[in-house]
Tab-separated table of C-alpha atoms in Angstrom:
chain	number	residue	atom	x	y	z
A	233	UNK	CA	0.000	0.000	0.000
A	234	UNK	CA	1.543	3.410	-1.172
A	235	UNK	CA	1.961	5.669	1.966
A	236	UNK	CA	-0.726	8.441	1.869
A	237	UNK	CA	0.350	11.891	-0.245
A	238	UNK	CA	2.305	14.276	1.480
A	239	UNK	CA	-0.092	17.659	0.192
A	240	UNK	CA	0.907	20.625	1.900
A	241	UNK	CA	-0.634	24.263	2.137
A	242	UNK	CA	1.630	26.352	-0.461
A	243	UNK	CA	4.389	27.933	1.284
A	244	UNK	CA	6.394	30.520	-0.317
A	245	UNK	CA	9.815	29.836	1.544
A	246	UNK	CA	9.620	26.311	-0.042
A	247	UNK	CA	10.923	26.740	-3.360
A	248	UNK	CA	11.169	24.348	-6.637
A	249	UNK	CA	13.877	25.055	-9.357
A	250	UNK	CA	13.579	24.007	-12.944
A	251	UNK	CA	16.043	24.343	-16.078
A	252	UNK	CA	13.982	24.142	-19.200
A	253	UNK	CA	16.503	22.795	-22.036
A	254	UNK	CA	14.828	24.228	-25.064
A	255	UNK	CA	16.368	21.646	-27.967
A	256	UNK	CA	16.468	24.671	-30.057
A	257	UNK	CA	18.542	27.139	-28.336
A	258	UNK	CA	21.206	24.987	-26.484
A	259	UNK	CA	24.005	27.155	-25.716
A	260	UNK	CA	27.650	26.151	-24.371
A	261	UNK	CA	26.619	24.637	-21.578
A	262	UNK	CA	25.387	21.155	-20.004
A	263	UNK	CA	21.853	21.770	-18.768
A	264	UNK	CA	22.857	20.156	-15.393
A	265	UNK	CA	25.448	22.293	-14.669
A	266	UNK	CA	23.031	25.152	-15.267
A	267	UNK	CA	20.510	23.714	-12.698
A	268	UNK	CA	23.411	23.526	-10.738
A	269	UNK	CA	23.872	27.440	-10.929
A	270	UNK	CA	20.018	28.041	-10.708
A	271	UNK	CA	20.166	26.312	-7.048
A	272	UNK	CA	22.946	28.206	-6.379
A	273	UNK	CA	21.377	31.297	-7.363
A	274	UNK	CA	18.097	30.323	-5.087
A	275	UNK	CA	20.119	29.754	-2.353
A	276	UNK	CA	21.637	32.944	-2.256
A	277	UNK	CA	18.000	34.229	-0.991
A	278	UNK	CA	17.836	34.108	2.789
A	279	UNK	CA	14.526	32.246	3.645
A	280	UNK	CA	14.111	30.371	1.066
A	281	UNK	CA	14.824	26.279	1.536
A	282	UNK	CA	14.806	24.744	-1.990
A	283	UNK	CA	12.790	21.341	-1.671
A	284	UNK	CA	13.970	19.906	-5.270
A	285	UNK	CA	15.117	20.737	-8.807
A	286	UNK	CA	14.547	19.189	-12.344
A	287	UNK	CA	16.209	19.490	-15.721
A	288	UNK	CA	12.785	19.698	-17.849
A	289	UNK	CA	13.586	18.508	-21.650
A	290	UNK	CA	11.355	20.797	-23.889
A	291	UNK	CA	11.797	19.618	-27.889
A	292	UNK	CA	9.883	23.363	-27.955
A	293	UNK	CA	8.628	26.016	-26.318
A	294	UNK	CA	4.361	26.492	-25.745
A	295	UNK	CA	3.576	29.771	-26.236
A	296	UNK	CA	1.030	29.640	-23.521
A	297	UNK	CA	2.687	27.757	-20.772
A	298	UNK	CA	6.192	27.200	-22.030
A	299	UNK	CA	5.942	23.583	-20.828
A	300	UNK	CA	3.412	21.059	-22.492
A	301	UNK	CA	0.322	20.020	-20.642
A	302	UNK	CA	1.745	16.625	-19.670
A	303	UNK	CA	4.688	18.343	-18.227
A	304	UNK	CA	2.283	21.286	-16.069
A	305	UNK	CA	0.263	18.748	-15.110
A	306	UNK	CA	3.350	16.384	-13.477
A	307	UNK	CA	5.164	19.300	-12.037
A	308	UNK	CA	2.318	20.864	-9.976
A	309	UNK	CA	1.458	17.408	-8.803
A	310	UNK	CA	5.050	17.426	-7.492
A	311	UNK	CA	4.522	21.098	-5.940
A	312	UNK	CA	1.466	20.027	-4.490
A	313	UNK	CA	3.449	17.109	-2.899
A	314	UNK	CA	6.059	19.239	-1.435
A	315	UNK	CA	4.176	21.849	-0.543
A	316	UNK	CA	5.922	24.223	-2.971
A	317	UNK	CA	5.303	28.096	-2.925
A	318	UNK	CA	7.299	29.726	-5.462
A	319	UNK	CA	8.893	28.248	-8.464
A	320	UNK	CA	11.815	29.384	-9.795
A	321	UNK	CA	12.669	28.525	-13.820
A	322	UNK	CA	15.964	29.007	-14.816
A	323	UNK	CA	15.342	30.848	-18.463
A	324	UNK	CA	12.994	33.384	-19.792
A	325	UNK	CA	9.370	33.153	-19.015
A	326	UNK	CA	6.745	35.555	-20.731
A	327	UNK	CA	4.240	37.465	-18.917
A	328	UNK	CA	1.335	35.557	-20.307
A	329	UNK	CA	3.490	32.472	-18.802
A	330	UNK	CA	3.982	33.254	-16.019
A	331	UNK	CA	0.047	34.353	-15.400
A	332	UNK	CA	-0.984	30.900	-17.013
A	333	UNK	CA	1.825	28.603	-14.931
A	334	UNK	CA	1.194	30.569	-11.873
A	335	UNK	CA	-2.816	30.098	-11.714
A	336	UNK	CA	-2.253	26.577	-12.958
A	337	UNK	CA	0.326	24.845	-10.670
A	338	UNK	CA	-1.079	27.598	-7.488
A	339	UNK	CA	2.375	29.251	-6.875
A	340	UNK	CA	4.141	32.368	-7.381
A	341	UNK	CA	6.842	32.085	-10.068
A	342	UNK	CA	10.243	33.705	-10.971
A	343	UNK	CA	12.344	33.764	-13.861
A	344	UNK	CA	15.959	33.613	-14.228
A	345	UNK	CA	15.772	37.627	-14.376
A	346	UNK	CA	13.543	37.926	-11.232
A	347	UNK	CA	15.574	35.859	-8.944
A	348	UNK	CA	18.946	37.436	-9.776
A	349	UNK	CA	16.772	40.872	-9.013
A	350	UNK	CA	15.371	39.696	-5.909
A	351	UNK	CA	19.011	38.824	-4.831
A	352	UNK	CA	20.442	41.981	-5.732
A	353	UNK	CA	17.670	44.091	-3.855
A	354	UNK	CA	18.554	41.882	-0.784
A	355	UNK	CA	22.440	42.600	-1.193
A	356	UNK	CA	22.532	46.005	-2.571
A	357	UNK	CA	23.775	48.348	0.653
A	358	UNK	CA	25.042	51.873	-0.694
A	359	UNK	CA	22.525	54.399	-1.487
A	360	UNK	CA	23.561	53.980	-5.201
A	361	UNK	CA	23.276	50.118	-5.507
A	362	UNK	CA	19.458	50.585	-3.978
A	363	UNK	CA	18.699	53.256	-6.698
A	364	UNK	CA	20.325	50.662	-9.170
A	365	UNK	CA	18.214	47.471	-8.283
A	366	UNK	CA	15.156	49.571	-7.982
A	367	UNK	CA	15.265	51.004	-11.483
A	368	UNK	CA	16.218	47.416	-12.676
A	369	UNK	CA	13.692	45.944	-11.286
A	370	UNK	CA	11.094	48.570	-12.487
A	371	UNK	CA	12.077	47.977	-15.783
A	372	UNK	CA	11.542	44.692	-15.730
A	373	UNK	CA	8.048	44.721	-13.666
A	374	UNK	CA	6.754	47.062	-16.321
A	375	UNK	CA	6.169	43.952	-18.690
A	376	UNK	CA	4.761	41.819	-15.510
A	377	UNK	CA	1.557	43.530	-14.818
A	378	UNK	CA	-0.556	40.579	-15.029
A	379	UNK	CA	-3.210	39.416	-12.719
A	380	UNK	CA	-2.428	38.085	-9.654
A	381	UNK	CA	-3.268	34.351	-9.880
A	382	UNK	CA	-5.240	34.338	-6.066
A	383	UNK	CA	-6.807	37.586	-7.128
A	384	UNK	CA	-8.635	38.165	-10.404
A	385	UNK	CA	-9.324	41.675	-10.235
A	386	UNK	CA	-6.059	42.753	-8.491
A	387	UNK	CA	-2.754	43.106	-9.449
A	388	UNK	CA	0.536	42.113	-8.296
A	389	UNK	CA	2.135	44.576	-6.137
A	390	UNK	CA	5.725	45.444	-5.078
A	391	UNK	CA	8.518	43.750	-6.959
A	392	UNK	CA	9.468	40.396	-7.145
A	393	UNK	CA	7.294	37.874	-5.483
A	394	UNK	CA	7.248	39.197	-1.796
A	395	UNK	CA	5.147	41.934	-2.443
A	396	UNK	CA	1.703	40.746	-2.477
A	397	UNK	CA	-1.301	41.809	-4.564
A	398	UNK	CA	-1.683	45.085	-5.055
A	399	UNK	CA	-5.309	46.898	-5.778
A	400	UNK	CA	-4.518	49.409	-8.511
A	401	UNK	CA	-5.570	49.175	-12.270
A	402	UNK	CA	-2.718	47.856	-14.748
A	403	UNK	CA	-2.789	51.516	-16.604
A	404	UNK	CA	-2.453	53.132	-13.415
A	405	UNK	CA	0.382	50.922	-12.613
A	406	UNK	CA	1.961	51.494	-15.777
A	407	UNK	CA	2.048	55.227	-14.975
A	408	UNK	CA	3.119	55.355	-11.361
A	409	UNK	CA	6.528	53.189	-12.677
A	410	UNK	CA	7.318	55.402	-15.409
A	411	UNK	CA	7.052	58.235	-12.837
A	412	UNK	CA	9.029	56.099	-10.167
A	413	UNK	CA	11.774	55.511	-13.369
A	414	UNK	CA	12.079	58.728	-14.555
A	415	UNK	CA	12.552	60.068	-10.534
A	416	UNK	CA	14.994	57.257	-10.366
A	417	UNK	CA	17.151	58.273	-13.141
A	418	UNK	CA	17.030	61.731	-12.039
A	419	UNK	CA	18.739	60.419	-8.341
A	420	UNK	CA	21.306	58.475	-10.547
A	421	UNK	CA	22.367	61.091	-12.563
A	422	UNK	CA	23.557	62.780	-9.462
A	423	UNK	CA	25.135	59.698	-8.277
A	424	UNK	CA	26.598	59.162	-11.064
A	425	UNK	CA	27.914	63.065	-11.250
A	426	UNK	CA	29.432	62.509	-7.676
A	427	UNK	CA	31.007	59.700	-9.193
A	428	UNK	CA	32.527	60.476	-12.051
A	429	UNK	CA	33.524	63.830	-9.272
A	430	UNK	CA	35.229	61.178	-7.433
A	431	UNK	CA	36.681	59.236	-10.704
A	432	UNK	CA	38.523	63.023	-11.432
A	433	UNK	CA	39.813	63.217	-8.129
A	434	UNK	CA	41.625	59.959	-8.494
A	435	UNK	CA	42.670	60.697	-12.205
A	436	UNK	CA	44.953	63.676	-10.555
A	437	UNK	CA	46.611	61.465	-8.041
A	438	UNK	CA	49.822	59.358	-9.445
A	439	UNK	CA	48.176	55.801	-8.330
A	440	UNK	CA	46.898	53.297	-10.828
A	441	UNK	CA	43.985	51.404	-11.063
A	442	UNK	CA	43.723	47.983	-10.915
A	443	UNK	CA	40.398	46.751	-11.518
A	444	UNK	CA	39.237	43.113	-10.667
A	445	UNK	CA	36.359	41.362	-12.672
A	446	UNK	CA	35.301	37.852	-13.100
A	447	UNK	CA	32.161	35.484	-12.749
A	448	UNK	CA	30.342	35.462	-9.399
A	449	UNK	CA	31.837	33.405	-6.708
A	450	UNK	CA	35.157	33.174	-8.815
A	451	UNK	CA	36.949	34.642	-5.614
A	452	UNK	CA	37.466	38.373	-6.425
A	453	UNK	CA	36.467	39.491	-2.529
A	454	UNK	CA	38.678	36.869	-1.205
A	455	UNK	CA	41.680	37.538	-3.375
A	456	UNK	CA	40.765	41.167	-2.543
A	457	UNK	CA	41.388	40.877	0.882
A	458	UNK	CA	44.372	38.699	0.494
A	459	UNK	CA	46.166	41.935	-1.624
A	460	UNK	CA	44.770	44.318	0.733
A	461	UNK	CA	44.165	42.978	4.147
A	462	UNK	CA	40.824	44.602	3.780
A	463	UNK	CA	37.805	42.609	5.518
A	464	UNK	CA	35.191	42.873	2.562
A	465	UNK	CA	32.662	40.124	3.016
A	466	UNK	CA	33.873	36.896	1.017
A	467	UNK	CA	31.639	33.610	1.204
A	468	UNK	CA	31.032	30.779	-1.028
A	469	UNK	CA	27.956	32.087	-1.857
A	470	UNK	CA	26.397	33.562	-5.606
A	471	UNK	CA	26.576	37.669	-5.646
A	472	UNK	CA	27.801	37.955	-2.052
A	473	UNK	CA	29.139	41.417	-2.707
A	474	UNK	CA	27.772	43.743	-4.831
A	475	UNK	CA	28.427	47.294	-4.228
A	476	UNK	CA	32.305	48.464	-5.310
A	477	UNK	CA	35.232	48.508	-3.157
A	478	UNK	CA	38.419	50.258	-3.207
A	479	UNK	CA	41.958	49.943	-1.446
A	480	UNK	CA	45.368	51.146	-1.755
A	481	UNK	CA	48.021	48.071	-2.113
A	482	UNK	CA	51.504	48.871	-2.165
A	483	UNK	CA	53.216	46.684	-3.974
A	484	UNK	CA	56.691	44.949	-3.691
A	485	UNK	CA	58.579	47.619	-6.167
A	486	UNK	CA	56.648	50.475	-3.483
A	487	UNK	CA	54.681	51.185	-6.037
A	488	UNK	CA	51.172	52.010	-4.766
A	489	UNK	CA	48.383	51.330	-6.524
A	490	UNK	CA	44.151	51.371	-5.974
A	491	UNK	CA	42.735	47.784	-6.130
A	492	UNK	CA	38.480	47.829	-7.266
A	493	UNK	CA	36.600	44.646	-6.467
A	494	UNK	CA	33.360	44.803	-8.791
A	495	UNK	CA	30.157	43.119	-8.782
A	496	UNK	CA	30.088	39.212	-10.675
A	497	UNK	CA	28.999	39.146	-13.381
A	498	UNK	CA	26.590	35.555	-14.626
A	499	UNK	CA	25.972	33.912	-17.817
A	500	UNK	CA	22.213	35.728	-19.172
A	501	UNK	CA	22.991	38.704	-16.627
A	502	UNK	CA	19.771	40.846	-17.216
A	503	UNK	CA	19.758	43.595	-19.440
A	504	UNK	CA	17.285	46.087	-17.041
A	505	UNK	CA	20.942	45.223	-14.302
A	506	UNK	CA	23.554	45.989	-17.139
A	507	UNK	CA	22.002	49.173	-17.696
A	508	UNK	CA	21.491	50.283	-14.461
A	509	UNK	CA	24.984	49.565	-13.068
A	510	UNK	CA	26.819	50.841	-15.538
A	511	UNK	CA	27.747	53.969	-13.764
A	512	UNK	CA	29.559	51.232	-11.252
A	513	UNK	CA	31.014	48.753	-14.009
A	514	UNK	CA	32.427	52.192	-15.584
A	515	UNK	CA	35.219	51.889	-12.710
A	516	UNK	CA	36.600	48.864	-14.886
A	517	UNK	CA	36.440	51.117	-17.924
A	518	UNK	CA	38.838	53.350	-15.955
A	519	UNK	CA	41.244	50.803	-15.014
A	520	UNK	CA	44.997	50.868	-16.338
A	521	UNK	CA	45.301	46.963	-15.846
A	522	UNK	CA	42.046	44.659	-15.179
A	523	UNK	CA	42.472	41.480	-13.814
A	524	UNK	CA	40.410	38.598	-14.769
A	525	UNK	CA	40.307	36.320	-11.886
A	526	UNK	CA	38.463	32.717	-12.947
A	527	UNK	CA	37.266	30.119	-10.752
A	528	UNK	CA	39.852	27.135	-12.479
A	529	UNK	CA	38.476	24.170	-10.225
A	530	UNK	CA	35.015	24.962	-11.767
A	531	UNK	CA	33.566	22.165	-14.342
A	532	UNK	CA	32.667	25.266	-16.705
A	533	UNK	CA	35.282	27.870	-15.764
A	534	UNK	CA	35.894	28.111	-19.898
A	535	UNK	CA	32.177	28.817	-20.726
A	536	UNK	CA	32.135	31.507	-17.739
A	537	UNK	CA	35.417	33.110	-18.882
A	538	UNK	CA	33.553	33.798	-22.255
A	539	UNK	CA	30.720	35.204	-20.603
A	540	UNK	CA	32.629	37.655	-18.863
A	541	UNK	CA	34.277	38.520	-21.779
A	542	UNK	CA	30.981	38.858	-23.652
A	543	UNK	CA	29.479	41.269	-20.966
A	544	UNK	CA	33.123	43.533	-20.996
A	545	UNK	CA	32.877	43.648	-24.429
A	546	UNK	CA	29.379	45.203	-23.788
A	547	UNK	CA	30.263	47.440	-21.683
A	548	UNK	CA	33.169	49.060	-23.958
A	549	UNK	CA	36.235	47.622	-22.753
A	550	UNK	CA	38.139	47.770	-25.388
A	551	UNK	CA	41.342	45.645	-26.213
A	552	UNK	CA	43.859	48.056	-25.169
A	553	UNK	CA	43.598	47.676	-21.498
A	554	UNK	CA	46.248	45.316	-19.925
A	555	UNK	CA	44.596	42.170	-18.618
A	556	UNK	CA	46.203	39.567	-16.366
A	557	UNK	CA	44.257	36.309	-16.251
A	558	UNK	CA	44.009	35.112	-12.465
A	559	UNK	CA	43.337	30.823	-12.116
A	560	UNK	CA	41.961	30.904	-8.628
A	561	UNK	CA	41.095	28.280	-6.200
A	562	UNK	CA	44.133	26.216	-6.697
A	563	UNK	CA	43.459	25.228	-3.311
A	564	UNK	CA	39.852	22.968	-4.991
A	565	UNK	CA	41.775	21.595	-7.701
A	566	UNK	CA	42.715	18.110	-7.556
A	567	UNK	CA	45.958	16.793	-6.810
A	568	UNK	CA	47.368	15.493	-9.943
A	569	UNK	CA	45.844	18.443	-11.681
A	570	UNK	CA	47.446	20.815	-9.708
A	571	UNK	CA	50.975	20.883	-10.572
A	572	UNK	CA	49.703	20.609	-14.491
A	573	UNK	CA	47.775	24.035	-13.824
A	574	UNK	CA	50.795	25.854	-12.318
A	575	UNK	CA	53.079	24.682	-15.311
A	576	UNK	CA	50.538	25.447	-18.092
A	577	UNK	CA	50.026	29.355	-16.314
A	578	UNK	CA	53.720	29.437	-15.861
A	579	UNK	CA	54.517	29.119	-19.650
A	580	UNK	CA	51.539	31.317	-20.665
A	581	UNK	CA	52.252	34.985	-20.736
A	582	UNK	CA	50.404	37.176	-18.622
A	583	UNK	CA	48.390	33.784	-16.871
A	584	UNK	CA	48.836	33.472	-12.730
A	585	UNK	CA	47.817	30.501	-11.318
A	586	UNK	CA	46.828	31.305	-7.583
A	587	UNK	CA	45.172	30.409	-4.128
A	588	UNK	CA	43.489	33.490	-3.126
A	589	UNK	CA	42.639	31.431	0.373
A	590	UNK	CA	46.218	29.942	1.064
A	591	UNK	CA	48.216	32.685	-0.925
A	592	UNK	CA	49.757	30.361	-2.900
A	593	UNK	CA	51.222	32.418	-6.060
A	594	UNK	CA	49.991	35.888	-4.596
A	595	UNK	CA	53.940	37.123	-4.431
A	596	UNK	CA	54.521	35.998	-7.739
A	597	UNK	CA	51.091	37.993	-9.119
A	598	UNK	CA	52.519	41.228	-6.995
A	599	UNK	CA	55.284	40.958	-8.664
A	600	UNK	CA	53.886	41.106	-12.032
A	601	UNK	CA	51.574	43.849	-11.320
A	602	UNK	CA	54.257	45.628	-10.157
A	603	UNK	CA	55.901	45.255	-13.744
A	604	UNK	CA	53.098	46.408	-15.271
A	605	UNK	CA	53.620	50.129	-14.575
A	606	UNK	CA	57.290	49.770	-14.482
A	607	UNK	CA	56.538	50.098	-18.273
A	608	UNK	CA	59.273	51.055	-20.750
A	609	UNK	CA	59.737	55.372	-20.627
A	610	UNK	CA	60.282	57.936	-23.759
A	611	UNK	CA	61.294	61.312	-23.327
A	612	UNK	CA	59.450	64.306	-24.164
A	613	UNK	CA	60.009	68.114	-24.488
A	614	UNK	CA	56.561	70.332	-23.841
A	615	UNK	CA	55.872	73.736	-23.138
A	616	UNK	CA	52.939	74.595	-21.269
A	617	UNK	CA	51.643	78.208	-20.194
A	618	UNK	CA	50.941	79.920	-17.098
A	619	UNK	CA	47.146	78.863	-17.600
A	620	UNK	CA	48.045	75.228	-17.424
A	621	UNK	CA	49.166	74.802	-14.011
A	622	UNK	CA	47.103	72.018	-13.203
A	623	UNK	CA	48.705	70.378	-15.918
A	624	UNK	CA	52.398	70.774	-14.377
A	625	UNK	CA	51.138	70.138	-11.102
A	626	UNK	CA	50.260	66.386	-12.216
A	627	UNK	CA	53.204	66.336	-14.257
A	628	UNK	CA	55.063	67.268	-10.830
A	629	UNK	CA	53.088	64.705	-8.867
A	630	UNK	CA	53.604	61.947	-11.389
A	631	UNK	CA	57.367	62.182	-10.664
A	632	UNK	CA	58.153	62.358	-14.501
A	633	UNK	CA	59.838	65.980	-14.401
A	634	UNK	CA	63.673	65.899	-16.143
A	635	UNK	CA	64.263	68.964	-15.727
A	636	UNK	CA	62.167	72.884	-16.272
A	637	UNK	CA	62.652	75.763	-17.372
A	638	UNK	CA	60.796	79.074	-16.818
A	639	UNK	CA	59.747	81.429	-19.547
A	640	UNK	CA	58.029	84.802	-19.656
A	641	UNK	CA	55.028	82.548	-21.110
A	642	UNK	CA	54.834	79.550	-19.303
A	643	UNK	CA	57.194	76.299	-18.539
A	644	UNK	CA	59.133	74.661	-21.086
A	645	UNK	CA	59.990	70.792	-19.423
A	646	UNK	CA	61.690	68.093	-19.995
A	647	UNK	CA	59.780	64.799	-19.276
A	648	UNK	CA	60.092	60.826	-19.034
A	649	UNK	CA	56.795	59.294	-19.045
A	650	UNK	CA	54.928	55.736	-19.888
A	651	UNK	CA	53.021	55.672	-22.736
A	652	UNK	CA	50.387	55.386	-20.055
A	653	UNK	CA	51.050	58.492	-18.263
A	654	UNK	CA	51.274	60.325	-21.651
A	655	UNK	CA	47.816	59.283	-22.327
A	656	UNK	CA	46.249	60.584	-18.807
A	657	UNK	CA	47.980	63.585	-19.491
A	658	UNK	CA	46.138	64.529	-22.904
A	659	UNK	CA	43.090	63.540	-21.623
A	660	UNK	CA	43.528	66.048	-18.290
């Protein structure tokens, strides 16, 4: 005799995550290792406990429910079962979906998009990351006012799923976000003002930036702290830090530089976020030398090295920036792999195989930085005028004075610069 059904009330803290693999649009990666992610990813909400997952095969996509009836009808006996709340699919879902899926199975329902904007409104902490997740999300909730599946002739309120039904008409809606957007931009454009303000400030001061960038939970924070000795908060955990950090590191030469840890970037990273923290990724932009630090004990860390490529390419980075590769998490890797790794990064130019966690290779990456900016000088005669002080005040500050002369006019000098110094100064 079959033991009696376990049906439980719908909770949303219980949560069910599903990877639809569309036959048609298979991309780089194995499906699994993409639910694999998608846990991740709903695990990285506090409160939620995630009570199973599935790889759903779909030969195509229904228009009205994205999964065929056989497949609806098995999953939300499943939900049922386990009491399931909210259900979490790991791809695009339409608004009509999502209406249809949620009123069918009884749940609330997120997309790929949703979730990684429900876990940046938890994380976000500076007044600017706030103003970025909330115009993100806005943008996205825009094409989402559809009818609450407990309510008929409400509408879902807030944004995400923890914000309940609301009671106002969809045009209404409509018109109270584009008012919330366009009061949003304003704030960022000050933010953004102060910030570039800030990004000035540092242009005039002789330090270069190093910028670090890489896929979420490749180690960036922890590798941060090991260069720094800051505290930022590190944790095996999906988007743990989101909001920009900088630190001076002075290096072995006595060089000092400033060291950015950035936000992670993921694999289908949502348009409405790219947009709206651009003003933040425009710190990597900025950088003289950006390193690339990849998770190399990961099954996929190839596939996530493109992405990030992909999503610097989108932002502008162009190929002229210096880039140092970083293989992190030696320490995961096994054994007999690990001495392969250190080789294969050794003989590779501008590749550092490290342990941000043990420090194993650290010295060796220092090092490198270090020769970065010890980059090979010319010489240069310029004359400036009395007008352009601020001009031989950096030039005075960079350290790359020869030797100056005074004229009734101005300052004719004698100079010995990088061809990255010589840059920064035409742009000043």
């Amino acid at each position: 005799m079959l033991p009696p059904k376990d049906d439980r009330a719908p909770d949303e803290t219980r949560a069910y995550v599903v990877h639809p693999d569309i036959r048609s649009a298979q991309g780089r990666r194995l499906p699994e290792h993409r639910l694999a992610e998608a846990v991740a990813l709903a695990a990285a909400l506090p409160g939620l406990t995630v009570m199973g997952s599935d790889v759903v095969r779909l030969p195509r996509v229904q228009p009205g429910t994205l999964f065929g009836s056989g497949k609806v009808d098995e999953l939300g006996a499943r939900f049922k079962e386990l009491g399931v709340g909210l259900v979490l699919v790991d791809g695009p879902v339409s608004p009509v979906q999502q209406r249809n899926l949620e009123k069918e199975w009884g749940v609330k329902l997120l997309d790929r998009t949703g979730l990684i904007l429900e876990i940046f409104a938890d994380r976000a902490r500076t007044r600017e990351g706030v103003l970025q997740v909330e115009l993100a999300a806005l943008s996205y909730q825009r094409t989402r006012l559809v009818r609450a599946w407990t309510h008929l002739e409400r509408q879902r309120g807030g944004f995400g799923f923890v914000g309940g039904p609301g009671e106002t008409q969809i045009e209404s809606d409509r018109r109270a976000i584009d008012d919330q957007v366009v009061r949003l931009k304003r704030q960022l454009e000050k933010v953004v003002k102060t910030r570039e303000l800030h990004r000035a400030a540092r242009a005039k001061v002789p330090f270069p930036i190093v910028a670090l960038v890489g896929y979420t939970n490749a180690g960036k924070s922890t590798l941060f702290n090991r260069m720094t000795g800051a505290e930022v908060l590190a944790k095996d955990m999906l988007f743990a830090t989101l909001d920009p950090t900088m630190r001076g590191v002075v290096l072995p030469s006595g060089r000092k530089v400033i060291l950015s840890d950035t936000v992670g970037f993921i694999s289908d990273l949502p348009t409405q976020l790219v947009a709206a923290f651009r003003a933040t990724l425009e710190e990597v932009l900025a950088a003289d030398l950006i390193l690339h630090v990849r998770d190399i004990s990961h099954p996929e860390t190839g596939e996530q090295a493109a992405d990030v490529a992909e999503i610097l390419a989108s932002l502008g980075v162009k190929g002229g920036t210096p880039m140092f590769e970083i293989w992190n998490k030696l320490d995961l890797v096994p054994e007999g792999q690990h001495d392969a790794l250190v080789a294969q990064a050794a003989a590779r130019t501008n590749v550092f195989a490290v342990s941000a966690l043990t420090g194993e290779g650290i010295a060796r990456l220092l090092d490198a930085v270090s020769m970065a900016f010890d980059e090979e000088r010319s010489q240069r005669e310029l004359a400036l005028s009395f007008a352009e002080g601020r001009k031989h005040a950096w030039l005075h500050a960079e350290g790359v004075v020869i030797s100056e002369t005074q004229t009734d006019e101005g300052w004719t000098m004698e100079v010995s610069w990088t061809a990255r110094q010589e840059k920064r100064f035409r742009d000043l």
